[in-house]
mmCIF file of C-alpha atoms and ligand atoms in Angstrom:
data_model
loop_
_atom_site.group_PDB
_atom_site.id
_atom_site.type_symbol
_atom_site.label_atom_id
_atom_site.label_comp_id
_atom_site.label_asym_id
_atom_site.label_seq_id
_atom_site.Cartn_x
_atom_site.Cartn_y
_atom_site.Cartn_z
ATOM 1 C CA MET A 209 6.673 25.273 -1.437
ATOM 2 C CA THR A 210 5.083 22.238 -3.713
ATOM 3 C CA SER A 211 7.242 21.482 -6.395
ATOM 4 C CA LYS A 212 6.550 21.632 -10.397
ATOM 5 C CA LEU A 213 7.991 18.517 -10.351
ATOM 6 C CA ILE A 214 5.789 16.847 -7.830
ATOM 7 C CA LEU A 215 2.618 19.022 -9.651
ATOM 8 C CA GLN A 216 3.335 17.457 -12.393
ATOM 9 C CA SER A 217 3.441 14.112 -10.802
ATOM 10 C CA LYS A 218 0.239 14.073 -8.975
ATOM 11 C CA ASP A 219 -1.650 15.352 -12.369
ATOM 12 C CA PHE A 220 -0.357 12.578 -14.892
ATOM 13 C CA ILE A 221 -0.891 9.440 -11.789
ATOM 14 C CA LYS A 222 -4.317 11.614 -10.897
ATOM 15 C CA ASN A 223 -5.244 10.827 -14.721
ATOM 16 C CA ARG A 224 -3.782 7.131 -15.299
ATOM 17 C CA LEU A 225 -5.591 5.670 -11.717
ATOM 18 C CA GLU A 226 -8.945 7.645 -11.861
ATOM 19 C CA GLY A 227 -10.883 5.431 -12.172
ATOM 20 C CA ASP A 228 -9.747 1.989 -10.825
ATOM 21 C CA ALA A 229 -11.957 0.230 -8.805
ATOM 22 C CA SER A 230 -9.496 -2.590 -6.743
ATOM 23 C CA GLY A 231 -8.102 -0.223 -3.923
ATOM 24 C CA HIS A 232 -5.589 1.804 -5.653
ATOM 25 C CA ASP A 233 -7.973 4.936 -6.802
ATOM 26 C CA TRP A 234 -6.334 8.297 -7.400
ATOM 27 C CA TYR A 235 -8.076 8.713 -3.224
ATOM 28 C CA HIS A 236 -5.313 6.132 -2.508
ATOM 29 C CA ILE A 237 -2.425 7.829 -3.435
ATOM 30 C CA GLU A 238 -3.678 10.809 -1.960
ATOM 31 C CA ARG A 239 -4.352 9.964 1.400
ATOM 32 C CA VAL A 240 -0.848 7.996 0.939
ATOM 33 C CA TRP A 241 0.796 11.970 -0.632
ATOM 34 C CA LYS A 242 -1.253 13.221 2.357
ATOM 35 C CA LEU A 243 -0.349 11.028 5.051
ATOM 36 C CA SER A 244 3.380 11.043 3.898
ATOM 37 C CA GLN A 245 3.718 14.082 4.312
ATOM 38 C CA THR A 246 2.659 14.575 8.296
ATOM 39 C CA LEU A 247 5.230 11.267 8.247
ATOM 40 C CA ALA A 248 8.258 13.130 6.789
ATOM 41 C CA ASP A 249 7.907 16.658 8.839
ATOM 42 C CA ALA A 250 7.187 14.558 11.492
ATOM 43 C CA GLU A 251 10.072 12.946 11.298
ATOM 44 C CA ASN A 252 12.213 15.110 8.834
ATOM 45 C CA ALA A 253 12.130 13.211 5.676
ATOM 46 C CA ASP A 254 12.809 14.905 2.591
ATOM 47 C CA ARG A 255 9.435 15.877 1.769
ATOM 48 C CA GLU A 256 10.362 16.721 -2.188
ATOM 49 C CA ILE A 257 11.212 12.280 -2.511
ATOM 50 C CA THR A 258 8.097 11.422 -0.106
ATOM 51 C CA GLU A 259 6.131 13.000 -1.956
ATOM 52 C CA LEU A 260 7.291 12.088 -5.173
ATOM 53 C CA GLY A 261 8.028 8.641 -3.402
ATOM 54 C CA ALA A 262 4.404 8.728 -2.607
ATOM 55 C CA LEU A 263 2.666 10.179 -5.590
ATOM 56 C CA LEU A 264 4.497 7.532 -8.214
ATOM 57 C CA HIS A 265 4.654 4.995 -5.182
ATOM 58 C CA ASP A 266 2.044 2.709 -7.365
ATOM 59 C CA VAL A 267 2.319 3.670 -11.111
ATOM 60 C CA ALA A 268 2.090 -0.091 -12.526
ATOM 61 C CA ASP A 269 1.455 -2.287 -9.504
ATOM 62 C CA TRP A 270 2.966 -5.589 -10.405
ATOM 63 C CA LYS A 271 -0.436 -7.952 -9.602
ATOM 64 C CA PHE A 272 -1.777 -5.878 -13.275
ATOM 65 C CA TYR A 273 1.890 -6.429 -14.971
ATOM 66 C CA GLY A 274 1.172 -10.765 -14.348
ATOM 67 C CA GLY A 275 3.189 -10.601 -10.904
ATOM 68 C CA ASP A 276 6.061 -9.009 -12.856
ATOM 69 C CA ASP A 277 7.558 -5.920 -9.565
ATOM 70 C CA SER A 278 9.868 -4.704 -12.367
ATOM 71 C CA GLU A 279 6.886 -3.013 -14.160
ATOM 72 C CA GLY A 280 7.161 -0.405 -11.509
ATOM 73 C CA PRO A 281 10.682 0.888 -11.250
ATOM 74 C CA ARG A 282 10.898 1.408 -14.432
ATOM 75 C CA GLN A 283 7.220 3.150 -15.022
ATOM 76 C CA ALA A 284 8.956 5.847 -12.631
ATOM 77 C CA ARG A 285 12.710 6.157 -13.784
ATOM 78 C CA GLU A 286 11.198 7.242 -17.786
ATOM 79 C CA TRP A 287 8.188 9.061 -15.614
ATOM 80 C CA LEU A 288 10.720 11.058 -13.921
ATOM 81 C CA GLU A 289 13.280 11.128 -16.558
ATOM 82 C CA SER A 290 11.052 12.705 -19.468
ATOM 83 C CA LEU A 291 10.700 15.766 -16.716
ATOM 84 C CA SER A 292 14.925 16.637 -16.375
ATOM 85 C CA ALA A 293 14.480 14.997 -12.837
ATOM 86 C CA PRO A 294 17.764 15.593 -10.967
ATOM 87 C CA ALA A 295 19.868 11.872 -10.702
ATOM 88 C CA ASP A 296 19.386 11.558 -7.630
ATOM 89 C CA THR A 297 15.685 12.908 -7.528
ATOM 90 C CA ILE A 298 16.593 9.889 -9.244
ATOM 91 C CA SER A 299 17.500 6.888 -7.947
ATOM 92 C CA ALA A 300 15.707 7.723 -4.500
ATOM 93 C CA VAL A 301 12.191 7.945 -5.709
ATOM 94 C CA VAL A 302 12.878 4.723 -7.870
ATOM 95 C CA GLN A 303 14.356 2.857 -4.637
ATOM 96 C CA ILE A 304 11.597 4.181 -2.954
ATOM 97 C CA VAL A 305 8.920 2.435 -5.976
ATOM 98 C CA GLU A 306 11.219 -0.583 -6.026
ATOM 99 C CA GLY A 307 11.112 -1.337 -2.205
ATOM 100 C CA VAL A 308 7.831 -0.161 -1.033
ATOM 101 C CA SER A 309 5.296 -3.251 -1.860
ATOM 102 C CA TYR A 310 3.895 -5.926 0.796
ATOM 103 C CA LYS A 311 5.409 -9.292 -0.912
ATOM 104 C CA GLY A 312 4.063 -12.019 1.685
ATOM 105 C CA ALA A 313 3.825 -12.880 5.732
ATOM 106 C CA GLY A 314 7.296 -14.319 6.073
ATOM 107 C CA VAL A 315 9.033 -11.638 3.654
ATOM 108 C CA GLU A 316 10.549 -8.335 4.940
ATOM 109 C CA THR A 317 10.517 -5.719 3.383
ATOM 110 C CA PRO A 318 12.872 -2.904 4.881
ATOM 111 C CA MET A 319 13.447 0.480 3.677
ATOM 112 C CA GLU A 320 16.985 1.400 3.257
ATOM 113 C CA THR A 321 16.429 5.712 3.607
ATOM 114 C CA ILE A 322 13.761 7.943 5.780
ATOM 115 C CA GLU A 323 11.990 8.681 2.797
ATOM 116 C CA GLY A 324 11.176 4.722 2.136
ATOM 117 C CA ARG A 325 10.029 4.350 5.325
ATOM 118 C CA VAL A 326 7.537 7.107 5.484
ATOM 119 C CA VAL A 327 6.222 6.092 2.064
ATOM 120 C CA GLN A 328 5.948 2.574 3.104
ATOM 121 C CA ASP A 329 4.044 3.573 5.916
ATOM 122 C CA ALA A 330 1.668 5.952 4.946
ATOM 123 C CA ASP A 331 0.781 3.140 2.512
ATOM 124 C CA ARG A 332 0.463 0.482 4.222
ATOM 125 C CA LEU A 333 -1.420 3.420 7.121
ATOM 126 C CA ASP A 334 -3.863 3.347 4.170
ATOM 127 C CA ALA A 335 -4.648 -0.620 3.867
ATOM 128 C CA ILE A 336 -5.231 -0.775 7.243
ATOM 129 C CA GLY A 337 -8.644 0.651 9.635
ATOM 130 C CA ALA A 338 -11.712 1.199 8.553
ATOM 131 C CA ILE A 339 -10.431 2.605 4.979
ATOM 132 C CA GLY A 340 -8.459 -0.708 4.488
ATOM 133 C CA ILE A 341 -11.113 -2.662 5.841
ATOM 134 C CA ALA A 342 -13.444 -1.254 2.706
ATOM 135 C CA ARG A 343 -10.324 -1.444 0.516
ATOM 136 C CA ALA A 344 -9.830 -5.136 1.311
ATOM 137 C CA PHE A 345 -13.803 -6.214 -0.060
ATOM 138 C CA ALA A 346 -13.259 -3.405 -2.598
ATOM 139 C CA TYR A 347 -10.486 -6.016 -4.454
ATOM 140 C CA GLY A 348 -11.385 -9.384 -3.090
ATOM 141 C CA GLY A 349 -14.590 -8.044 -5.397
ATOM 142 C CA ALA A 350 -12.775 -6.856 -8.443
ATOM 143 C CA LYS A 351 -11.458 -10.084 -8.536
ATOM 144 C CA ASN A 352 -14.127 -12.332 -8.098
ATOM 145 C CA ARG A 353 -13.000 -13.148 -4.613
ATOM 146 C CA LEU A 354 -15.858 -14.859 -1.810
ATOM 147 C CA ILE A 355 -15.805 -11.875 1.390
ATOM 148 C CA TYR A 356 -15.277 -15.270 3.532
ATOM 149 C CA ASP A 357 -14.861 -19.091 3.262
ATOM 150 C CA PRO A 358 -15.134 -20.791 6.700
ATOM 151 C CA ASN A 359 -13.475 -23.718 5.602
ATOM 152 C CA GLU A 360 -10.956 -22.008 4.061
ATOM 153 C CA SER A 361 -8.078 -21.011 6.368
ATOM 154 C CA PRO A 362 -5.023 -18.064 6.499
ATOM 155 C CA GLN A 363 -1.992 -18.950 4.915
ATOM 156 C CA LEU A 364 1.707 -17.761 5.926
ATOM 157 C CA HIS A 365 4.141 -17.188 2.652
ATOM 158 C CA ALA A 366 7.424 -17.605 3.181
ATOM 159 C CA ASN A 367 8.161 -16.004 -0.128
ATOM 160 C CA PHE A 368 6.983 -13.275 -2.759
ATOM 161 C CA GLU A 369 6.095 -16.406 -4.899
ATOM 162 C CA GLU A 370 3.598 -17.646 -3.267
ATOM 163 C CA TYR A 371 1.755 -14.533 -1.719
ATOM 164 C CA LYS A 372 1.367 -14.218 -6.019
ATOM 165 C CA LYS A 373 -0.357 -17.633 -5.657
ATOM 166 C CA ASN A 374 -2.487 -16.526 -3.430
ATOM 167 C CA LYS A 375 -6.272 -16.679 -4.216
ATOM 168 C CA GLY A 376 -8.120 -16.923 -0.911
ATOM 169 C CA HIS A 377 -11.448 -15.005 0.982
ATOM 170 C CA SER A 378 -11.092 -11.859 2.105
ATOM 171 C CA ILE A 379 -10.853 -12.104 4.906
ATOM 172 C CA ASN A 380 -8.152 -14.468 5.054
ATOM 173 C CA HIS A 381 -6.199 -11.167 3.702
ATOM 174 C CA PHE A 382 -7.217 -9.408 6.896
ATOM 175 C CA HIS A 383 -5.102 -13.051 7.845
ATOM 176 C CA GLU A 384 -1.932 -12.354 5.029
ATOM 177 C CA LYS A 385 -1.783 -9.253 5.665
ATOM 178 C CA LEU A 386 -3.708 -6.370 7.576
ATOM 179 C CA LEU A 387 -3.071 -7.731 10.790
ATOM 180 C CA LEU A 388 0.739 -7.805 10.634
ATOM 181 C CA LEU A 389 1.325 -4.277 9.010
ATOM 182 C CA LYS A 390 1.082 -2.775 12.922
ATOM 183 C CA ASP A 391 4.203 -4.753 13.996
ATOM 184 C CA ARG A 392 5.977 -3.401 10.349
ATOM 185 C CA MET A 393 5.459 -0.209 10.489
ATOM 186 C CA GLN A 394 9.059 1.666 10.795
ATOM 187 C CA THR A 395 8.039 5.148 12.104
ATOM 188 C CA GLU A 396 7.289 5.715 15.485
ATOM 189 C CA THR A 397 4.087 8.797 14.195
ATOM 190 C CA GLY A 398 2.701 5.462 12.096
ATOM 191 C CA LEU A 399 3.460 3.007 14.358
ATOM 192 C CA ARG A 400 1.232 5.111 16.722
ATOM 193 C CA MET A 401 -1.407 5.874 14.028
ATOM 194 C CA ALA A 402 -1.269 1.878 13.424
ATOM 195 C CA LYS A 403 -2.455 0.533 16.770
ATOM 196 C CA GLU A 404 -5.106 2.631 16.768
ATOM 197 C CA ARG A 405 -6.397 1.598 13.334
ATOM 198 C CA HIS A 406 -5.749 -2.072 14.576
ATOM 199 C CA ARG A 407 -7.377 -1.828 16.602
ATOM 200 C CA PHE A 408 -10.246 -0.926 15.165
ATOM 201 C CA MET A 409 -9.668 -4.168 12.919
ATOM 202 C CA GLU A 410 -9.394 -6.368 15.265
ATOM 203 C CA LEU A 411 -13.146 -4.958 17.010
ATOM 204 C CA TYR A 412 -14.596 -6.122 13.789
ATOM 205 C CA LEU A 413 -13.205 -9.162 12.968
ATOM 206 C CA GLU A 414 -14.748 -9.710 16.182
ATOM 207 C CA HIS A 415 -18.347 -9.074 14.539
ATOM 208 C CA PHE A 416 -17.228 -10.982 11.768
ATOM 209 C CA TYR A 417 -17.252 -13.969 13.624
ATOM 210 C CA LYS A 418 -20.101 -12.941 15.757
ATOM 211 C CA GLU A 419 -22.240 -12.129 13.055
ATOM 212 C CA TRP A 420 -21.406 -15.640 11.192
ATOM 213 C CA PRO A 421 -23.596 -18.609 12.060
ATOM 214 C CA ALA A 422 -22.121 -21.536 14.114
HETATM 215 P P1 ADP B 164 -0.497 -1.428 -1.241
HETATM 216 O O1 ADP B 164 -1.440 -0.642 -2.591
HETATM 217 O O2 ADP B 164 -1.416 -0.894 -0.315
HETATM 218 O O3 ADP B 164 0.933 -1.419 -1.241
HETATM 219 P P2 ADP B 164 -1.387 -3.652 -2.330
HETATM 220 O O4 ADP B 164 -0.992 -3.667 -3.110
HETATM 221 O O5 ADP B 164 -1.190 -4.883 -1.753
HETATM 222 O O6 ADP B 164 -1.702 -2.559 -1.119
HETATM 223 O O7 ADP B 164 -3.340 -3.795 -2.624
HETATM 224 C C1 ADP B 164 -3.925 -2.625 -2.973
HETATM 225 C C2 ADP B 164 -5.237 -2.925 -2.172
HETATM 226 O O8 ADP B 164 -5.979 -4.196 -2.168
HETATM 227 C C3 ADP B 164 -5.248 -2.793 -0.299
HETATM 228 O O9 ADP B 164 -5.453 -2.167 0.902
HETATM 229 C C4 ADP B 164 -5.186 -4.725 -0.384
HETATM 230 O O10 ADP B 164 -4.488 -4.326 1.041
HETATM 231 C C5 ADP B 164 -6.052 -5.226 -0.763
HETATM 232 N N1 ADP B 164 -5.701 -6.329 -1.458
HETATM 233 C C6 ADP B 164 -4.657 -7.235 -1.528
HETATM 234 N N2 ADP B 164 -4.353 -8.552 -1.598
HETATM 235 C C7 ADP B 164 -5.479 -8.982 -1.196
HETATM 236 C C8 ADP B 164 -6.249 -9.752 -1.416
HETATM 237 N N3 ADP B 164 -5.898 -11.025 -2.040
HETATM 238 N N4 ADP B 164 -7.911 -10.037 -0.805
HETATM 239 C C9 ADP B 164 -7.939 -8.644 -0.317
HETATM 240 N N5 ADP B 164 -7.586 -7.388 -0.609
HETATM 241 C C10 ADP B 164 -6.768 -6.943 -1.185
HETATM 242 NI NI1 NI B 165 -0.439 1.637 -2.687
#
């Protein structure tokens, strides 16, 4: 049964993100929420913590708060406190919001709990495959980036600061993030799904480079 906390959080986040065109629209959250439920059941993770983490994971993305990655966890806490959620639920969910983001090619961001691993895998699955390709170009367009520039090669950021400064074209993003996600999956079901989406991205890139005049 879906708890009241989940239903209220769903309405809250839906109202907030509806209409965003940078890849963080409500449907991204809905897809991650649904994928998280599948992964949670396969992994025996707690459904309420997982679902709340999935719903709130992009409540305040650092990219829209001048690089400040403390705003998401802060707002998630504030929201759950306003609903008088139990303290252990709040801390488990805030920990997920804190840890979920990709921070650069050379930066490991393992999650401590199974619920965290499930939400992170679900978020990453939505960044790869056919939907992930669409999101990368939507994000690039929203940020005025080129789809591709053959003179600019990918950068493998050593830390979060370098990743934040990156303003490269969208094809670089495949090499700097999207193609690296498969090997960072933390659940068995997530990994299985990631492999299929990964293959599709490789095929897509093969065609992309083939079509680009030499
Ligand atoms: P997520 O919601 O999966 O954590 P992000 O917040 O990092 O992802 O970004 C939102 C979407 O925009 C993702 O699909 C991501 O791959 C894409 N994106 C992020 N940065 C870039 C970039 N520099 N170029 C192209 N796409 C990007
Ligand atoms: Ni997300």
